[in-house]
Each structure stands twice: as structure tokens, then as C-alpha cells.
PDB file of C-alpha atoms in Angstrom:
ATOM      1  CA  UNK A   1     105.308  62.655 103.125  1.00  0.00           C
ATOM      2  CA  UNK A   2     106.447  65.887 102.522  1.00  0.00           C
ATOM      3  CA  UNK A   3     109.574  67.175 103.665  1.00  0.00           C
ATOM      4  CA  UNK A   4     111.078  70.649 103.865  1.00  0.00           C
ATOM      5  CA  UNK A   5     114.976  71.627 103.368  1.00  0.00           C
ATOM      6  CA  UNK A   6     116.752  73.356 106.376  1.00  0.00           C
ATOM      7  CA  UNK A   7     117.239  77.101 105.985  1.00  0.00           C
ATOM      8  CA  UNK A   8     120.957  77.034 104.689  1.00  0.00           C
ATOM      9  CA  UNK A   9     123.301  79.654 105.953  1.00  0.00           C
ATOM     10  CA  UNK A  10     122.323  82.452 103.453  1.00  0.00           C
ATOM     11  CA  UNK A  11     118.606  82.335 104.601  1.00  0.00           C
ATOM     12  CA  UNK A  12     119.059  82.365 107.956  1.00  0.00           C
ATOM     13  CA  UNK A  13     121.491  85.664 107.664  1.00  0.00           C
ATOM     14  CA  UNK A  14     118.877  86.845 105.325  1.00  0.00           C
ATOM     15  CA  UNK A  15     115.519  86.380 107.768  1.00  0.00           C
ATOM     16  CA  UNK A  16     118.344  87.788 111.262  1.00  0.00           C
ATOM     17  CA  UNK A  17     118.903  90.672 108.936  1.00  0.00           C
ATOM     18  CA  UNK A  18     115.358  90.957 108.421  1.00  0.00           C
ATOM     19  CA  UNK A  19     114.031  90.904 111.776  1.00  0.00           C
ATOM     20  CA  UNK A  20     116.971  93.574 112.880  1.00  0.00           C
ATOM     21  CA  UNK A  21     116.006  95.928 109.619  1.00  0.00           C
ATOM     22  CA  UNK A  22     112.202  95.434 110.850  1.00  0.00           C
ATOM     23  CA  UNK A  23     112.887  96.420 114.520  1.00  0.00           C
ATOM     24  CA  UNK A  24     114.986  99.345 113.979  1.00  0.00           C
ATOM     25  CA  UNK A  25     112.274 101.029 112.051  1.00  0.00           C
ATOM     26  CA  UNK A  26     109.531  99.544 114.684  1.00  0.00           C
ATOM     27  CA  UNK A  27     111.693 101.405 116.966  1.00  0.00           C
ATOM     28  CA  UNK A  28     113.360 104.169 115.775  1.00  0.00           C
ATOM     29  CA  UNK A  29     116.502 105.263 118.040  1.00  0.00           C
ATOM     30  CA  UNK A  30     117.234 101.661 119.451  1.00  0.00           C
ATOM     31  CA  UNK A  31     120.457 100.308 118.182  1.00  0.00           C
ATOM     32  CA  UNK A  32     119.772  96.757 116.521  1.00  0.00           C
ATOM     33  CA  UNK A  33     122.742  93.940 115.778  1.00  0.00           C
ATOM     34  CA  UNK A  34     122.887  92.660 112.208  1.00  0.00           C
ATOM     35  CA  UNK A  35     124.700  89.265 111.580  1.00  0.00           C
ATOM     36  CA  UNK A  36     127.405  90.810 109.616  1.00  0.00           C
ATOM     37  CA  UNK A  37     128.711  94.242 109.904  1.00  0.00           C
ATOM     38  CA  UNK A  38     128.089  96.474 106.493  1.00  0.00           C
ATOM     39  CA  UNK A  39     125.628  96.711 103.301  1.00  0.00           C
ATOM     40  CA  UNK A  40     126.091  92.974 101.871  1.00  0.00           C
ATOM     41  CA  UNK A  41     123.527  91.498 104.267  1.00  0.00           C
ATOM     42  CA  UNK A  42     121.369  94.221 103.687  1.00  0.00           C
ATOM     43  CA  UNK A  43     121.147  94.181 100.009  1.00  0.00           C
ATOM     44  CA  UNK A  44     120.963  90.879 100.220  1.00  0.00           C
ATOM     45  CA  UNK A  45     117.547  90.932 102.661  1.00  0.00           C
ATOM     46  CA  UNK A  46     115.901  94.401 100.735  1.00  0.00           C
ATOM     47  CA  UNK A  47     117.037  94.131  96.982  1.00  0.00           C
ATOM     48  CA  UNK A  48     115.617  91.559  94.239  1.00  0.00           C
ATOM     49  CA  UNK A  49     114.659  91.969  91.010  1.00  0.00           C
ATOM     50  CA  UNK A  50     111.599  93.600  91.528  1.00  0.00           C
ATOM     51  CA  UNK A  51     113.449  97.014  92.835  1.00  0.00           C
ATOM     52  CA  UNK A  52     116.229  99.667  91.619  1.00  0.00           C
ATOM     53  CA  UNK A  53     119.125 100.599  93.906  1.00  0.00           C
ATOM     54  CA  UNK A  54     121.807 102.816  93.551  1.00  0.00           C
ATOM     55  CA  UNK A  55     125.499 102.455  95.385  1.00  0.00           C
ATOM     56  CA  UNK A  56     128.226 105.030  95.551  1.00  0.00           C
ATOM     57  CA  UNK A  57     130.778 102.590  95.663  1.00  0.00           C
ATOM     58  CA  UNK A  58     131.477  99.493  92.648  1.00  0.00           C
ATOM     59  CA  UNK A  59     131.579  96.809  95.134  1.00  0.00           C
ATOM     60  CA  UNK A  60     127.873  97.481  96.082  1.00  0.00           C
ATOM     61  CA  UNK A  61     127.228  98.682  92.220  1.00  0.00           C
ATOM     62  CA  UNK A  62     128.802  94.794  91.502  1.00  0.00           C
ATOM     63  CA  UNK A  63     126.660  93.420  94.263  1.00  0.00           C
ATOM     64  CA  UNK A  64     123.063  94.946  93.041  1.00  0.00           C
ATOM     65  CA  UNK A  65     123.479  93.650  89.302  1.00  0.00           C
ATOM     66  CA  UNK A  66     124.427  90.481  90.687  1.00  0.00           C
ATOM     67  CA  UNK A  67     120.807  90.361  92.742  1.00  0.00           C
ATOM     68  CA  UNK A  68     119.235  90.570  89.458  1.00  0.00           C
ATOM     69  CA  UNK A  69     117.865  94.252  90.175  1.00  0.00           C
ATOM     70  CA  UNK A  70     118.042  97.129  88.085  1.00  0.00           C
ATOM     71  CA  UNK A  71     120.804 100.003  89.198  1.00  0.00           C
ATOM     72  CA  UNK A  72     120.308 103.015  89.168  1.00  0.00           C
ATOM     73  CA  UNK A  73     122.656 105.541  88.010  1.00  0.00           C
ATOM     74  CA  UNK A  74     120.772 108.418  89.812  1.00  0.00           C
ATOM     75  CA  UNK A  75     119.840 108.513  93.628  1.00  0.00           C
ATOM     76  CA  UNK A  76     116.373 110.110  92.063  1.00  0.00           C
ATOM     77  CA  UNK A  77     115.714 106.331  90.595  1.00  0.00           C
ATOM     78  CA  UNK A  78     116.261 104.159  93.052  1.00  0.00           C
ATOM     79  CA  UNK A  79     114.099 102.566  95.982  1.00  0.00           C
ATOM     80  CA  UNK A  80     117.408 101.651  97.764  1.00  0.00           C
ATOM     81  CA  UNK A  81     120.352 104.109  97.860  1.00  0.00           C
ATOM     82  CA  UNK A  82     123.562 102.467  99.640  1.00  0.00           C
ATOM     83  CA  UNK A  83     125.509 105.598 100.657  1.00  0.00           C
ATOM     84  CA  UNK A  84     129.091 105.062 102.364  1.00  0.00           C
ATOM     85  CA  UNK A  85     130.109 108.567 102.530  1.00  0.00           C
ATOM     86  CA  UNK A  86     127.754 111.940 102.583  1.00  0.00           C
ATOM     87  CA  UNK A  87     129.904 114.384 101.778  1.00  0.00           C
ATOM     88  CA  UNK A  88     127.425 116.658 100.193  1.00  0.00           C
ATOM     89  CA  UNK A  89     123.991 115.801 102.069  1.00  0.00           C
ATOM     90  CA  UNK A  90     122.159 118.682 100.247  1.00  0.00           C
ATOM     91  CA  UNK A  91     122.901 117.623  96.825  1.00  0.00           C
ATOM     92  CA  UNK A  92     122.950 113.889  97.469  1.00  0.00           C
ATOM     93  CA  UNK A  93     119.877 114.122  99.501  1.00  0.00           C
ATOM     94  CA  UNK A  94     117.880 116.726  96.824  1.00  0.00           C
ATOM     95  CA  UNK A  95     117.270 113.939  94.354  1.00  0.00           C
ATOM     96  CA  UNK A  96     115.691 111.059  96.582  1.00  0.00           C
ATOM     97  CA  UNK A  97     112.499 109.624  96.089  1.00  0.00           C
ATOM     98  CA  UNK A  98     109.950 110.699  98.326  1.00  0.00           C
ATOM     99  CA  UNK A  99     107.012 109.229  96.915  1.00  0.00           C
ATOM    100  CA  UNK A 100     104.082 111.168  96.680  1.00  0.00           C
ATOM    101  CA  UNK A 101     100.504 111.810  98.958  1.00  0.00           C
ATOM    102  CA  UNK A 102      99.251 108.990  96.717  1.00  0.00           C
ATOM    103  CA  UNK A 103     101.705 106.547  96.928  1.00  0.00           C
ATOM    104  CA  UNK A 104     103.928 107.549  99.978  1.00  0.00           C
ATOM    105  CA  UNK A 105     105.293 103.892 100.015  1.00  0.00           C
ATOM    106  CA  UNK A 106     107.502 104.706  96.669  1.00  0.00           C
ATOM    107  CA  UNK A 107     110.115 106.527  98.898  1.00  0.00           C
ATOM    108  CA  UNK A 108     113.089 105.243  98.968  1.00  0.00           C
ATOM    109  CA  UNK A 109     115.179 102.983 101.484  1.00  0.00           C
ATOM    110  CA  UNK A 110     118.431 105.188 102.545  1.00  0.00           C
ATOM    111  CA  UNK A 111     121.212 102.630 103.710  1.00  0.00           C
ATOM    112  CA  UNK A 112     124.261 105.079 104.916  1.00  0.00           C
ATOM    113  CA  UNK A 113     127.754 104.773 106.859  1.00  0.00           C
ATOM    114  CA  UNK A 114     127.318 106.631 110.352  1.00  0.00           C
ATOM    115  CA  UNK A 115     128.894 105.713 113.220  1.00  0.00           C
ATOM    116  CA  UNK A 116     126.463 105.926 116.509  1.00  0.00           C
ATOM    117  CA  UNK A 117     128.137 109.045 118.203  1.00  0.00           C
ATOM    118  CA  UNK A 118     128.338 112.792 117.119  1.00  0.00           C
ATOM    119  CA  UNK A 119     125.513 114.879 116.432  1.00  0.00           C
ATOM    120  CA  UNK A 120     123.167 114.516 119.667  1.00  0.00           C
ATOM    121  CA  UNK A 121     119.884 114.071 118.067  1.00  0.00           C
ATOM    122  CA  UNK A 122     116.057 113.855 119.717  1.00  0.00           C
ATOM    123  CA  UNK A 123     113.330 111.433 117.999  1.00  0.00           C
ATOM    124  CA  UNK A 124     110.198 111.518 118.767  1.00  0.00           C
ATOM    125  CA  UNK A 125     106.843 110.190 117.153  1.00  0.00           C
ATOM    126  CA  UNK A 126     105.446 106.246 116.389  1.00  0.00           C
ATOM    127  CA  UNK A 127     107.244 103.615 117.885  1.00  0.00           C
ATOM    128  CA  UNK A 128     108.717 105.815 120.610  1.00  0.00           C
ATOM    129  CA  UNK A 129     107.434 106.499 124.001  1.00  0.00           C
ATOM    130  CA  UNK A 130     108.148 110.481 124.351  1.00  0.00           C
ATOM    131  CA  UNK A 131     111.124 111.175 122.951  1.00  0.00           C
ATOM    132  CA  UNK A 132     114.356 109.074 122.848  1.00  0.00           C
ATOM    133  CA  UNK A 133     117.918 110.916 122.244  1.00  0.00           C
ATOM    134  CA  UNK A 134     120.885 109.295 120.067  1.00  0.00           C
ATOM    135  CA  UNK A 135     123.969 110.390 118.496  1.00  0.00           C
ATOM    136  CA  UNK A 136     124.790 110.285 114.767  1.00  0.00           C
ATOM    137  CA  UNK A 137     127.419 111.108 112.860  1.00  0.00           C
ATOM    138  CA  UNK A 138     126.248 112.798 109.535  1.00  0.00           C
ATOM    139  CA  UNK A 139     126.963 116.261 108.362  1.00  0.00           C
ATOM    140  CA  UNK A 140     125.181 118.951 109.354  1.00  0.00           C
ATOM    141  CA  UNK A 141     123.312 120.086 106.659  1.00  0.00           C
ATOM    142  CA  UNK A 142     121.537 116.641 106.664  1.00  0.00           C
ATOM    143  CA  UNK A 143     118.901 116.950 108.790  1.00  0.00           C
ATOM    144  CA  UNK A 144     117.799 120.383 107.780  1.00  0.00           C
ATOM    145  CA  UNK A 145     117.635 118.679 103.973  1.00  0.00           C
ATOM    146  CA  UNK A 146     115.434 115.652 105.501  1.00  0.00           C
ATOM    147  CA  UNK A 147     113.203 118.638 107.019  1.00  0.00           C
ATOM    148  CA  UNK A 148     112.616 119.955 103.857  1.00  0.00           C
ATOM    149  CA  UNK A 149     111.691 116.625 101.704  1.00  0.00           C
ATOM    150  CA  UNK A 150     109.480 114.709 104.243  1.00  0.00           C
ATOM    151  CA  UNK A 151     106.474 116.497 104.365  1.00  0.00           C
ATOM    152  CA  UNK A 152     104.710 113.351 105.881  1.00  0.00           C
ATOM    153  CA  UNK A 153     103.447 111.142 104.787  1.00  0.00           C
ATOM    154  CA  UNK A 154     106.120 111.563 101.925  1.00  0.00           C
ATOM    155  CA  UNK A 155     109.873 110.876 102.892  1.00  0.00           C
ATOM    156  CA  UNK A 156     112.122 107.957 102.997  1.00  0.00           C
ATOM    157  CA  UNK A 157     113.293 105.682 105.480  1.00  0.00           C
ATOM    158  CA  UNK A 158     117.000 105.687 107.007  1.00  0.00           C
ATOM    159  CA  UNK A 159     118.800 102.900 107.998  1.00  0.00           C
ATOM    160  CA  UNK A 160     121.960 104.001 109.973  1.00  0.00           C
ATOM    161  CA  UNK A 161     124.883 101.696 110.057  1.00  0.00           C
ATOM    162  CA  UNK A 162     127.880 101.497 112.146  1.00  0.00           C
ATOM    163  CA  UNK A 163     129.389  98.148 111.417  1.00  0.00           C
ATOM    164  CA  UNK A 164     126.995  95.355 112.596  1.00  0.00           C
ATOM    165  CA  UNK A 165     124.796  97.823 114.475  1.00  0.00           C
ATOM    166  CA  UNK A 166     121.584  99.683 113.204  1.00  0.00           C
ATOM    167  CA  UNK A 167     119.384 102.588 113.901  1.00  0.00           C
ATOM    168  CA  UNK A 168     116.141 102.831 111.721  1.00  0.00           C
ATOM    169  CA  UNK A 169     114.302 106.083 111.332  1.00  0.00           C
ATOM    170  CA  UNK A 170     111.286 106.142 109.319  1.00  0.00           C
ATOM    171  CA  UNK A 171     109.896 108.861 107.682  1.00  0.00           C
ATOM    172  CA  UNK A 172     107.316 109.474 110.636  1.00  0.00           C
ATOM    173  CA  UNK A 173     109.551 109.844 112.934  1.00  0.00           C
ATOM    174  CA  UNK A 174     110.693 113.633 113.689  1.00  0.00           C
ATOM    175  CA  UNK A 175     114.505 114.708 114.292  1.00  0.00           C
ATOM    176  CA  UNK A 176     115.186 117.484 116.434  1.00  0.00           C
ATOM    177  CA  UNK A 177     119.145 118.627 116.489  1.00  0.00           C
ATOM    178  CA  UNK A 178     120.265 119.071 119.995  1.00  0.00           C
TER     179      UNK A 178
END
């Protein structure tokens, strides 16, 4: 008879991490509890050897090579950029991947610092019935930049986080600035 291990610790964090990652961007605007606040769970659940990430800080820098994927020293490389501070959104933002018309799937993953009040913001598009209003706190010329590079169905997906809580906004979704 066959038997099968119990999920240890690690892969039960990983799959709760999963299912919260999953549901923000199902539902863009809802606020979604990871089981540990911060990027660790979250590179552990996205990043394997099979991807490029880049991190502005050397404890997520330390944390990628150990995964076994390649970092990137350049946002413009990277399907996962772990950002804990946009200071400059233009310049930081100007070199993401956005994939292309072909292959719109090749834009990258943007995992940033943000705490869930400030800028009132309106979403609206899949996954949302109407519109649904939230409030991030990223600089102002971040949105406007966002505008610019997701010409859908090219863009990149955002992933919001505010210490073990979430917001997901995919590249269909549109932000209006209230």
C-alpha cells in the first residue's frame, strides 16, 4: 500500500500563500490574509528555478539565490520584482516587463510595500462587480506610469502588501485616481 507524507509546515504556508496570492488577483480590491506578514512567503510560493526575480533589498537578493532562481540585477529582467520602497515609480516602473501582444503572460509579477490607506483609488474591470474603491499608499506618479505601460493585454500584475494582508491587481484591471 501506498502511503503519502503529511504536508510539513513549509507546504502548507506555501499552498495558504497560494490560495491568498490566487484570490487577490481573482478579485482585485479585496484585501486577502497571508500566513506570514512580508515577501518570504511569497517568494517562497512564486519563485523556483525556472524564473528570474529581482529585490531591492539583500535579504530578499539572499533569499532568491537561495530558491535556486536566477536574480536579476535589472527590474527589466525579472518575472518577479520584490520592491520595499518606490521612491522613484517612473524610473523604477519604466524598465518592467510587460510582455508583449504575443506573449502577454511574460509580464512580470510586482511584489511592493504599501500600506492599505492613502491614495483613494477606483478598480473596475474582471473579477469586480462595477467598480470597487480602495486606498493605497504609493507615490503619485505611479499610477499614471502603470497607464502608460499596460496597454492590455500587456502589463504586469501587482501584488500590494501591508504586512500579512494583500491586494492583487492584475493587469486587466483599470485604476482610476480619486
Amino acid at each position: 500500500m501506498l502511503t503519502v507524507a503529511p504536508p510539513d509546515a513549509v507546504e502548507l504556508r506555501s499552498n495558504a500563500t497560494f490560495e491568498a496570492l490566487m484570490w487577490a488577483l481573482s478579485r482585485p480590491g479585496d484585501i486577502r490574509t497571508l500566513p506570514d506578514a512580508g515577501f518570504d512567503a511569497i517568494a517562497e510560493t512564486l519563485v523556483d528555478l525556472e524564473c528570474s526575480a529581482y529585490a531591492d533589498t539583500p535579504e530578499m537578493r539572499e533569499r532568491i539565490v537561495a530558491s535556486g532562481a536566477m536574480l536579476a540585477d535589472r527590474i527589466g529582467d525579472a518575472d518577479h520584482v520584490f520592491i520595499t520602497a518606490l521612491e522613484d515609480a517612473g524610473q523604477q516602473l519604466a524598465e518592467i516587463n510587460c510582455g508583449t501582444a504575443l506573449y502577454p503572460d511574460d509580464g512580470a509579477t510586482l511584489i511592493v510595500a504599501a500600506a492599505h490607506r492613502g491614495q483613494r483609488l477606483r478598480l473596475s474591470g474582471p473579477g469586480i462587480k462595477d467598480a470597487t474603491e480602495i486606498a493605497l499608499d504609493l507615490p503619485s506618479g505611479f499610477w499614471a506610469m502603470r497607464d502608460l505601460l499596460c496597454l492590455y493585454p500587456e502589463g504586469f500584475d501587482i501584488f500590494c502588501v501591508d504586512g500579512d494582508k494583500v491586494i492583487g491587481i492584475p493587469r486587466s484591471t483599470k485604476v482610476k485616481v480619486l
